[in-house]
CSV table of N, CA and C in Angstrom, one decimal:
chain,number,residue,atom,x,y,z
U,15,MET,N,-3.1,-8.9,7.9
U,15,MET,CA,-1.9,-9.6,7.3
U,15,MET,C,-0.6,-9.2,8.0
U,16,ILE,N,-0.3,-7.9,8.2
U,16,ILE,CA,1.0,-7.5,8.7
U,16,ILE,C,0.9,-7.6,10.3
U,17,GLN,N,-0.3,-7.7,10.9
U,17,GLN,CA,-0.3,-7.7,12.3
U,17,GLN,C,0.1,-9.1,12.9
U,18,ARG,N,0.2,-10.1,12.0
U,18,ARG,CA,0.6,-11.4,12.5
U,18,ARG,C,2.1,-11.5,12.6
U,19,ILE,N,2.6,-12.2,13.6
U,19,ILE,CA,4.0,-12.3,13.9
U,19,ILE,C,4.8,-12.9,12.7
U,20,GLN,N,4.2,-13.9,12.1
U,20,GLN,CA,4.9,-14.6,11.0
U,20,GLN,C,5.1,-13.6,9.8
U,21,SER,N,4.1,-12.7,9.6
U,21,SER,CA,4.3,-11.7,8.6
U,21,SER,C,5.5,-10.8,8.8
U,22,LEU,N,5.7,-10.5,10.1
U,22,LEU,CA,6.9,-9.6,10.4
U,22,LEU,C,8.2,-10.4,10.2
U,23,PHE,N,8.2,-11.7,10.6
U,23,PHE,CA,9.4,-12.6,10.3
U,23,PHE,C,9.7,-12.6,8.8
U,24,LEU,N,8.7,-12.8,8.0
U,24,LEU,CA,8.9,-12.9,6.6
U,24,LEU,C,9.3,-11.6,6.0
U,25,LEU,N,8.8,-10.5,6.5
U,25,LEU,CA,9.1,-9.2,6.0
U,25,LEU,C,10.6,-8.9,6.3
U,26,VAL,N,11.0,-9.2,7.5
U,26,VAL,CA,12.5,-9.0,7.9
U,26,VAL,C,13.4,-9.9,7.0
U,27,ALA,N,13.0,-11.1,6.8
U,27,ALA,CA,13.8,-12.0,5.9
U,27,ALA,C,13.9,-11.5,4.5
U,28,PHE,N,12.8,-10.9,4.0
U,28,PHE,CA,12.7,-10.3,2.7
U,28,PHE,C,13.7,-9.1,2.6
U,29,ILE,N,13.7,-8.3,3.7
U,29,ILE,CA,14.5,-7.1,3.7
U,29,ILE,C,16.0,-7.5,3.8
U,30,LEU,N,16.3,-8.5,4.6
U,30,LEU,CA,17.7,-8.9,4.7
U,30,LEU,C,18.3,-9.5,3.4
U,31,GLN,N,17.4,-10.3,2.7
U,31,GLN,CA,17.9,-10.8,1.4
U,31,GLN,C,18.0,-9.7,0.4
U,32,LEU,N,17.1,-8.7,0.5
U,32,LEU,CA,17.2,-7.6,-0.5
U,32,LEU,C,18.4,-6.8,-0.3
U,33,LEU,N,18.9,-6.7,0.9
U,33,LEU,CA,20.1,-5.9,1.2
U,33,LEU,C,21.3,-6.7,0.7
U,34,MET,N,21.2,-8.0,0.6
U,34,MET,CA,22.3,-8.8,0.0
U,34,MET,C,22.6,-8.4,-1.5
U,35,LEU,N,21.6,-7.9,-2.2
U,35,LEU,CA,21.8,-7.5,-3.5
U,35,LEU,C,22.8,-6.3,-3.7
U,36,PHE,N,22.8,-5.4,-2.6
U,36,PHE,CA,23.5,-4.2,-2.8
U,36,PHE,C,24.7,-4.0,-1.9
U,37,LEU,N,24.8,-4.8,-0.8
U,37,LEU,CA,26.0,-4.7,0.1
U,37,LEU,C,27.1,-5.7,-0.3
U,38,PRO,N,28.3,-5.3,-0.1
U,38,PRO,CA,29.4,-6.2,-0.4
U,38,PRO,C,29.5,-7.3,0.7
U,39,VAL,N,29.8,-8.5,0.2
U,39,VAL,CA,29.8,-9.7,1.1
U,39,VAL,C,31.2,-9.9,1.7
U,40,SER,N,32.2,-9.7,0.9
U,40,SER,CA,33.6,-9.8,1.4
U,40,SER,C,34.5,-9.0,0.6
U,41,GLU,N,35.7,-8.8,1.2
U,41,GLU,CA,36.8,-8.0,0.5
U,41,GLU,C,38.0,-8.8,0.6
U,42,TYR,N,38.8,-8.7,-0.5
U,42,TYR,CA,40.1,-9.5,-0.5
U,42,TYR,C,41.2,-8.5,-0.8
U,43,THR,N,42.3,-8.7,0.0
U,43,THR,CA,43.5,-7.8,-0.2
U,43,THR,C,44.6,-8.8,-0.7
U,44,ILE,N,45.2,-8.4,-1.8
U,44,ILE,CA,46.3,-9.3,-2.4
U,44,ILE,C,47.6,-8.6,-2.2
U,45,ASN,N,48.4,-9.1,-1.3
U,45,ASN,CA,49.7,-8.6,-1.0
U,45,ASN,C,49.7,-7.1,-0.6
U,46,GLY,N,48.7,-6.7,0.2
U,46,GLY,CA,48.6,-5.3,0.7
U,46,GLY,C,48.3,-4.3,-0.4
U,47,SER,N,48.0,-4.7,-1.6
U,47,SER,CA,47.7,-3.8,-2.7
U,47,SER,C,46.2,-3.7,-2.9
U,48,GLN,N,45.8,-3.2,-4.0
U,48,GLN,CA,44.4,-2.9,-4.3
U,48,GLN,C,43.6,-4.2,-4.1
U,49,GLY,N,42.4,-4.1,-3.5
U,49,GLY,CA,41.6,-5.3,-3.2
U,49,GLY,C,40.5,-5.6,-4.2
U,50,ILE,N,39.9,-6.7,-3.9
U,50,ILE,CA,38.8,-7.2,-4.8
U,50,ILE,C,37.6,-7.3,-3.8
U,51,ILE,N,36.4,-6.8,-4.3
U,51,ILE,CA,35.2,-6.8,-3.5
U,51,ILE,C,34.3,-7.9,-4.2
U,52,PHE,N,33.7,-8.7,-3.3
U,52,PHE,CA,32.7,-9.7,-3.7
U,52,PHE,C,31.3,-9.2,-3.4
U,53,LYS,N,30.5,-9.0,-4.4
U,53,LYS,CA,29.1,-8.6,-4.3
U,53,LYS,C,28.2,-9.7,-4.9
U,54,ALA,N,26.9,-9.5,-4.9
U,54,ALA,CA,26.0,-10.4,-5.5
U,54,ALA,C,26.2,-10.6,-7.0
U,55,SER,N,26.6,-9.5,-7.6
U,55,SER,CA,26.7,-9.5,-9.1
U,55,SER,C,28.1,-10.1,-9.5
U,56,GLY,N,29.0,-10.2,-8.6
U,56,GLY,CA,30.3,-10.9,-8.9
U,56,GLY,C,31.4,-10.2,-8.2
U,57,PHE,N,32.6,-10.5,-8.7
U,57,PHE,CA,33.9,-9.9,-8.1
U,57,PHE,C,34.2,-8.6,-8.9
U,58,VAL,N,34.4,-7.6,-8.2
U,58,VAL,CA,34.8,-6.3,-8.8
U,58,VAL,C,36.1,-5.8,-8.2
U,59,SER,N,36.8,-5.0,-8.9
U,59,SER,CA,38.1,-4.5,-8.4
U,59,SER,C,37.7,-3.3,-7.4
U,60,GLY,N,38.5,-3.2,-6.3
U,60,GLY,CA,38.2,-2.3,-5.3
U,60,GLY,C,38.7,-0.9,-5.5
U,61,GLY,N,39.2,-0.6,-6.7
U,61,GLY,CA,39.7,0.7,-7.0
U,61,GLY,C,38.6,1.7,-7.3
U,62,GLY,N,39.0,2.8,-7.7
U,62,GLY,CA,38.0,3.9,-8.0
U,62,GLY,C,37.1,3.5,-9.2
U,63,GLY,N,37.5,2.7,-10.1
U,63,GLY,CA,36.7,2.4,-11.3
U,63,GLY,C,35.7,1.4,-11.1
U,64,MET,N,35.8,0.5,-10.1
U,64,MET,CA,34.9,-0.6,-9.8
U,64,MET,C,34.7,-1.5,-11.1
U,65,LYS,N,35.8,-1.9,-11.7
U,65,LYS,CA,35.7,-2.7,-12.9
U,65,LYS,C,35.3,-4.2,-12.5
U,66,GLU,N,34.4,-4.7,-13.2
U,66,GLU,CA,33.9,-6.1,-13.0
U,66,GLU,C,34.9,-7.1,-13.4
U,67,LEU,N,35.3,-8.0,-12.6
U,67,LEU,CA,36.3,-9.0,-12.9
U,67,LEU,C,35.7,-10.4,-13.3
U,68,TYR,N,34.7,-10.8,-12.5
U,68,TYR,CA,34.1,-12.1,-12.7
U,68,TYR,C,32.6,-12.0,-12.3
U,69,GLN,N,31.7,-12.5,-13.1
U,69,GLN,CA,30.3,-12.5,-12.8
U,69,GLN,C,29.9,-13.8,-12.1
U,70,THR,N,29.0,-13.7,-11.1
U,70,THR,CA,28.5,-14.8,-10.4
U,70,THR,C,27.0,-14.9,-10.5
U,71,THR,N,26.6,-15.4,-11.6
U,71,THR,CA,25.1,-15.5,-11.9
U,71,THR,C,24.4,-16.4,-11.0
U,72,ILE,N,25.0,-17.5,-10.5
U,72,ILE,CA,24.4,-18.4,-9.6
U,72,ILE,C,24.0,-17.7,-8.3
U,73,ILE,N,24.9,-16.9,-7.8
U,73,ILE,CA,24.7,-16.2,-6.6
U,73,ILE,C,23.5,-15.2,-6.8
U,74,LEU,N,23.5,-14.5,-7.9
U,74,LEU,CA,22.4,-13.6,-8.3
U,74,LEU,C,21.1,-14.3,-8.4
U,75,ILE,N,21.1,-15.5,-9.0
U,75,ILE,CA,19.8,-16.3,-9.1
U,75,ILE,C,19.3,-16.7,-7.7
U,76,PHE,N,20.3,-17.2,-6.9
U,76,PHE,CA,19.9,-17.6,-5.5
U,76,PHE,C,19.3,-16.4,-4.7
U,77,ILE,N,19.9,-15.3,-4.8
U,77,ILE,CA,19.5,-14.1,-4.1
U,77,ILE,C,18.1,-13.7,-4.6
U,78,CYS,N,17.9,-13.7,-5.9
U,78,CYS,CA,16.6,-13.3,-6.4
U,78,CYS,C,15.5,-14.3,-6.0
U,79,LEU,N,15.8,-15.6,-6.0
U,79,LEU,CA,14.8,-16.5,-5.5
U,79,LEU,C,14.5,-16.3,-4.0
U,80,THR,N,15.6,-16.1,-3.2
U,80,THR,CA,15.3,-16.0,-1.8
U,80,THR,C,14.8,-14.6,-1.4
U,81,VAL,N,14.8,-13.7,-2.3
U,81,VAL,CA,14.1,-12.4,-2.1
U,81,VAL,C,12.6,-12.5,-2.5
U,82,ILE,N,12.3,-13.2,-3.6
U,82,ILE,CA,10.9,-13.3,-4.1
U,82,ILE,C,10.1,-14.2,-3.2
U,83,LEU,N,10.7,-15.3,-2.7
U,83,LEU,CA,9.9,-16.4,-2.0
U,83,LEU,C,9.3,-15.9,-0.7
U,84,PRO,N,10.0,-15.1,0.2
U,84,PRO,CA,9.3,-14.6,1.4
U,84,PRO,C,8.2,-13.6,1.0
U,85,LEU,N,8.4,-12.8,0.0
U,85,LEU,CA,7.5,-11.8,-0.4
U,85,LEU,C,6.2,-12.5,-0.9
U,86,ILE,N,6.3,-13.6,-1.7
U,86,ILE,CA,5.1,-14.3,-2.2
U,86,ILE,C,4.5,-15.0,-1.0
U,87,THR,N,5.3,-15.6,-0.1
U,87,THR,CA,4.7,-16.2,1.1
U,87,THR,C,4.0,-15.2,2.0
U,88,LEU,N,4.4,-14.0,2.1
U,88,LEU,CA,3.8,-13.0,2.9
U,88,LEU,C,2.4,-12.7,2.4
U,89,PHE,N,2.2,-12.7,1.1
U,89,PHE,CA,0.8,-12.4,0.6
U,89,PHE,C,-0.1,-13.6,0.4
U,90,LEU,N,0.3,-14.8,0.8
U,90,LEU,CA,-0.5,-15.9,0.7
U,90,LEU,C,-1.1,-16.3,2.1
U,91,PHE,N,-1.5,-15.3,2.8
U,91,PHE,CA,-1.9,-15.4,4.2
U,91,PHE,C,-3.2,-16.2,4.4
U,92,LYS,N,-4.0,-16.4,3.3
U,92,LYS,CA,-5.2,-17.1,3.4
U,92,LYS,C,-5.0,-18.6,3.1
U,93,ARG,N,-3.8,-19.0,2.6
U,93,ARG,CA,-3.5,-20.4,2.3
U,93,ARG,C,-2.3,-20.8,3.2
U,94,ARG,N,-2.6,-21.2,4.4
U,94,ARG,CA,-1.6,-21.4,5.4
U,94,ARG,C,-0.7,-22.7,5.0
U,95,VAL,N,-1.3,-23.7,4.5
U,95,VAL,CA,-0.6,-24.9,4.1
U,95,VAL,C,0.5,-24.6,3.1
U,96,LEU,N,0.1,-23.8,2.1
U,96,LEU,CA,1.0,-23.4,1.0
U,96,LEU,C,2.1,-22.5,1.6
U,97,GLN,N,1.7,-21.7,2.5
U,97,GLN,CA,2.7,-20.8,3.2
U,97,GLN,C,3.7,-21.6,3.9
U,98,MET,N,3.3,-22.7,4.6
U,98,MET,CA,4.2,-23.5,5.4
U,98,MET,C,5.2,-24.2,4.4
U,99,ARG,N,4.7,-24.7,3.3
U,99,ARG,CA,5.6,-25.3,2.3
U,99,ARG,C,6.6,-24.3,1.7
U,100,LEU,N,6.1,-23.1,1.4
U,100,LEU,CA,7.1,-22.1,0.8
U,100,LEU,C,8.1,-21.7,1.9
U,101,CYS,N,7.7,-21.7,3.1
U,101,CYS,CA,8.7,-21.4,4.2
U,101,CYS,C,9.8,-22.5,4.2
U,102,ILE,N,9.4,-23.8,4.1
U,102,ILE,CA,10.4,-24.9,4.1
U,102,ILE,C,11.3,-24.8,2.9
U,103,TYR,N,10.7,-24.5,1.7
U,103,TYR,CA,11.5,-24.3,0.5
U,103,TYR,C,12.5,-23.2,0.6
U,104,ASN,N,12.0,-22.1,1.3
U,104,ASN,CA,12.9,-21.0,1.5
U,104,ASN,C,14.1,-21.3,2.4
U,105,ILE,N,13.8,-22.1,3.4
U,105,ILE,CA,14.9,-22.5,4.3
U,105,ILE,C,15.9,-23.3,3.6
U,106,ILE,N,15.4,-24.3,2.8
U,106,ILE,CA,16.3,-25.1,2.0
U,106,ILE,C,17.2,-24.3,1.0
U,107,LEU,N,16.5,-23.4,0.3
U,107,LEU,CA,17.2,-22.5,-0.6
U,107,LEU,C,18.2,-21.6,0.1
U,108,LEU,N,17.9,-21.1,1.3
U,108,LEU,CA,18.8,-20.2,2.0
U,108,LEU,C,20.0,-21.0,2.5
U,109,LEU,N,19.8,-22.2,3.0
U,109,LEU,CA,21.0,-23.0,3.5
U,109,LEU,C,21.9,-23.4,2.3
U,110,GLY,N,21.2,-23.8,1.2
U,110,GLY,CA,22.0,-24.1,-0.1
U,110,GLY,C,22.8,-22.8,-0.5
U,111,PHE,N,22.1,-21.7,-0.5
U,111,PHE,CA,22.7,-20.4,-0.9
U,111,PHE,C,23.9,-20.1,0.0
U,112,GLN,N,23.8,-20.4,1.3
U,112,GLN,CA,24.9,-20.1,2.2
U,112,GLN,C,26.1,-21.0,1.9
U,113,GLY,N,25.8,-22.2,1.5
U,113,GLY,CA,26.9,-23.1,1.1
U,113,GLY,C,27.6,-22.6,-0.2
U,114,VAL,N,26.8,-22.3,-1.2
U,114,VAL,CA,27.4,-21.7,-2.5
U,114,VAL,C,28.1,-20.4,-2.2
U,115,LEU,N,27.6,-19.6,-1.3
U,115,LEU,CA,28.2,-18.3,-1.0
U,115,LEU,C,29.6,-18.6,-0.4
U,116,PHE,N,29.7,-19.5,0.5
U,116,PHE,CA,31.0,-19.7,1.1
U,116,PHE,C,32.0,-20.4,0.2
U,117,TRP,N,31.4,-21.2,-0.7
U,117,TRP,CA,32.3,-21.8,-1.7
U,117,TRP,C,32.9,-20.7,-2.6
U,118,PHE,N,32.1,-19.8,-3.0
U,118,PHE,CA,32.6,-18.7,-3.8
U,118,PHE,C,33.6,-17.8,-3.0
U,119,ILE,N,33.3,-17.5,-1.8
U,119,ILE,CA,34.2,-16.7,-1.0
U,119,ILE,C,35.5,-17.4,-0.7
U,120,TRP,N,35.4,-18.6,-0.2
U,120,TRP,CA,36.6,-19.3,0.3
U,120,TRP,C,37.4,-20.0,-0.8
U,121,TRP,N,36.7,-20.7,-1.7
U,121,TRP,CA,37.4,-21.5,-2.7
U,121,TRP,C,37.8,-20.7,-3.9
U,122,ARG,N,36.9,-19.9,-4.4
U,122,ARG,CA,37.1,-19.3,-5.7
U,122,ARG,C,38.3,-18.3,-5.7
U,123,ILE,N,38.5,-17.6,-4.6
U,123,ILE,CA,39.6,-16.7,-4.5
U,123,ILE,C,40.6,-17.1,-3.4
U,124,GLY,N,40.0,-17.4,-2.2
U,124,GLY,CA,40.8,-17.7,-1.1
U,124,GLY,C,41.9,-18.8,-1.2
U,125,ILE,N,41.5,-19.8,-1.9
U,125,ILE,CA,42.5,-21.0,-2.0
U,125,ILE,C,43.4,-20.8,-3.3
U,126,GLN,N,42.8,-20.3,-4.3
U,126,GLN,CA,43.6,-20.2,-5.6
U,126,GLN,C,44.7,-19.1,-5.5
U,127,PHE,N,44.4,-18.0,-4.8
U,127,PHE,CA,45.4,-17.0,-4.6
U,127,PHE,C,45.6,-16.8,-3.1
U,128,GLU,N,46.8,-16.3,-2.7
U,128,GLU,CA,47.1,-16.1,-1.3
U,128,GLU,C,46.6,-14.6,-1.0
U,129,VAL,N,45.4,-14.6,-0.4
U,129,VAL,CA,44.8,-13.3,-0.1
U,129,VAL,C,44.4,-13.2,1.3
U,130,VAL,N,44.1,-12.0,1.8
U,130,VAL,CA,43.6,-11.8,3.1
U,130,VAL,C,42.1,-11.5,2.9
U,131,THR,N,41.2,-12.4,3.5
U,131,THR,CA,39.8,-12.2,3.3
U,131,THR,C,39.2,-11.5,4.5
U,132,VAL,N,38.4,-10.5,4.2
U,132,VAL,CA,37.6,-9.8,5.2
U,132,VAL,C,36.2,-10.0,5.0
U,133,TYR,N,35.5,-10.7,5.9
U,133,TYR,CA,34.1,-11.0,5.7
U,133,TYR,C,33.3,-9.7,6.2
U,134,LYS,N,32.3,-9.4,5.4
U,134,LYS,CA,31.4,-8.3,5.8
U,134,LYS,C,30.2,-8.8,6.5
U,135,PHE,N,29.4,-8.0,7.1
U,135,PHE,CA,28.2,-8.4,7.9
U,135,PHE,C,27.2,-9.1,7.1
U,136,PRO,N,26.9,-8.8,5.8
U,136,PRO,CA,25.9,-9.5,5.0
U,136,PRO,C,26.1,-11.0,4.8
U,137,VAL,N,27.3,-11.5,5.2
U,137,VAL,CA,27.6,-13.0,5.1
U,137,VAL,C,26.6,-13.8,5.9
U,138,VAL,N,26.1,-13.2,7.1
U,138,VAL,CA,25.2,-14.0,8.0
U,138,VAL,C,23.8,-13.7,7.6
U,139,PHE,N,23.4,-12.9,6.7
U,139,PHE,CA,22.0,-12.6,6.4
U,139,PHE,C,21.3,-13.9,5.9
U,140,PRO,N,21.8,-14.8,5.1
U,140,PRO,CA,21.1,-16.0,4.8
U,140,PRO,C,20.7,-16.9,6.0
U,141,VAL,N,21.7,-17.0,6.9
U,141,VAL,CA,21.4,-17.8,8.1
U,141,VAL,C,20.3,-17.2,9.0
U,142,VAL,N,20.4,-15.8,9.1
U,142,VAL,CA,19.4,-15.1,9.9
U,142,VAL,C,18.0,-15.2,9.2
U,143,SER,N,18.0,-15.1,7.9
U,143,SER,CA,16.8,-15.3,7.1
U,143,SER,C,16.2,-16.7,7.2
U,144,ALA,N,17.1,-17.7,7.3
U,144,ALA,CA,16.6,-19.1,7.4
U,144,ALA,C,16.0,-19.3,8.8
U,145,ILE,N,16.6,-18.7,9.8
U,145,ILE,CA,16.0,-18.7,11.2
U,145,ILE,C,14.7,-18.0,11.2
U,146,LEU,N,14.6,-16.9,10.6
U,146,LEU,CA,13.3,-16.1,10.6
U,146,LEU,C,12.2,-16.9,9.8
U,147,SER,N,12.6,-17.6,8.7
U,147,SER,CA,11.7,-18.4,8.0
U,147,SER,C,11.2,-19.6,8.8
U,148,TYR,N,12.1,-20.1,9.6
U,148,TYR,CA,11.7,-21.2,10.5
U,148,TYR,C,10.7,-20.7,11.6
U,149,LEU,N,11.0,-19.6,12.1
U,149,LEU,CA,10.1,-19.0,13.1
U,149,LEU,C,8.7,-18.7,12.5
U,150,ALA,N,8.7,-18.2,11.3
U,150,ALA,CA,7.4,-17.9,10.6
U,150,ALA,C,6.7,-19.3,10.3
U,151,PHE,N,7.4,-20.3,10.0
U,151,PHE,CA,6.8,-21.6,9.8
U,151,PHE,C,6.1,-22.1,11.0
U,152,ARG,N,6.8,-22.0,12.2
U,152,ARG,CA,6.2,-22.4,13.4
U,152,ARG,C,5.0,-21.6,13.8
U,153,ALA,N,5.0,-20.3,13.5
U,153,ALA,CA,3.8,-19.5,13.8
U,153,ALA,C,2.7,-19.8,12.9
U,154,ILE,N,2.9,-20.1,11.6
U,154,ILE,CA,1.9,-20.4,10.7
U,154,ILE,C,1.3,-21.8,11.1
U,155,LYS,N,2.2,-22.7,11.5
U,155,LYS,CA,1.7,-24.0,11.9
U,155,LYS,C,0.8,-23.9,13.1
U,156,LYS,N,1.2,-23.0,14.0
U,156,LYS,CA,0.3,-22.8,15.2
U,156,LYS,C,-1.0,-22.2,14.8
U,157,ASP,N,-1.1,-21.3,13.9
U,157,ASP,CA,-2.3,-20.8,13.4
U,157,ASP,C,-3.2,-21.9,12.7
U,158,GLU,N,-2.6,-22.7,11.9
U,158,GLU,CA,-3.3,-23.8,11.2
U,158,GLU,C,-3.8,-24.7,12.2
U,159,ASN,N,-3.1,-25.1,13.3
U,159,ASN,CA,-3.6,-26.0,14.3
U,159,ASN,C,-4.7,-25.4,15.1
U,160,LEU,N,-4.7,-24.1,15.3
U,160,LEU,CA,-5.8,-23.4,16.0
U,160,LEU,C,-7.0,-23.4,15.2
U,161,VAL,N,-6.9,-23.2,13.9
U,161,VAL,CA,-8.1,-23.2,13.0
U,161,VAL,C,-8.7,-24.6,12.9
U,162,ARG,N,-7.8,-25.6,12.8
U,162,ARG,CA,-8.3,-27.0,12.7
U,162,ARG,C,-9.0,-27.4,14.0
U,163,SER,N,-8.5,-26.9,15.1
U,163,SER,CA,-9.1,-27.3,16.4
U,163,SER,C,-10.5,-26.6,16.6
U,164,LEU,N,-10.6,-25.4,16.1
U,164,LEU,CA,-11.9,-24.7,16.1
U,164,LEU,C,-12.9,-25.4,15.2
U,165,ASP,N,-12.4,-25.9,14.1
U,165,ASP,CA,-13.3,-26.6,13.1
U,165,ASP,C,-13.8,-27.9,13.8
U,166,ARG,N,-13.0,-28.6,14.6
U,166,ARG,CA,-13.5,-29.8,15.3
U,166,ARG,C,-14.5,-29.6,16.3
U,167,ILE,N,-14.5,-28.4,17.0
U,167,ILE,CA,-15.4,-28.1,18.0
U,167,ILE,C,-16.8,-27.9,17.4
U,168,ARG,N,-16.9,-27.4,16.3
U,168,ARG,CA,-18.3,-27.2,15.6
U,168,ARG,C,-18.8,-28.5,15.3
């Protein structure tokens, strides 16, 4: 199972999306004063208390789905066609998640208030995970084609 390259791609995609749950996605500074941190759970104040300001349940739902889907796909290694479908669903979810994520980062705070936005590294994790899911899809398809060609020879 883990010796296949698509399993490694799916495992790395799973780990990247799991990190999105814990790492801050962006930070906002309002007029040089105390900032706001955007995490998967929502917007929290950047002070010592870390008081929650606004919950983002849609982001949390997207992250949970995009964490669970590669993990399920990883363990369905005997059902390659279903694995390919789940990879495509994961890619669509990740691209939709990236759009929702930027809407929250840019529109929710950036436009309504005049703030300085600092993007953190986890912003690109959904795109990297989508690329890894696509690479896993291609490798699974290659395996499926190989198995079908061997069935024809018999």
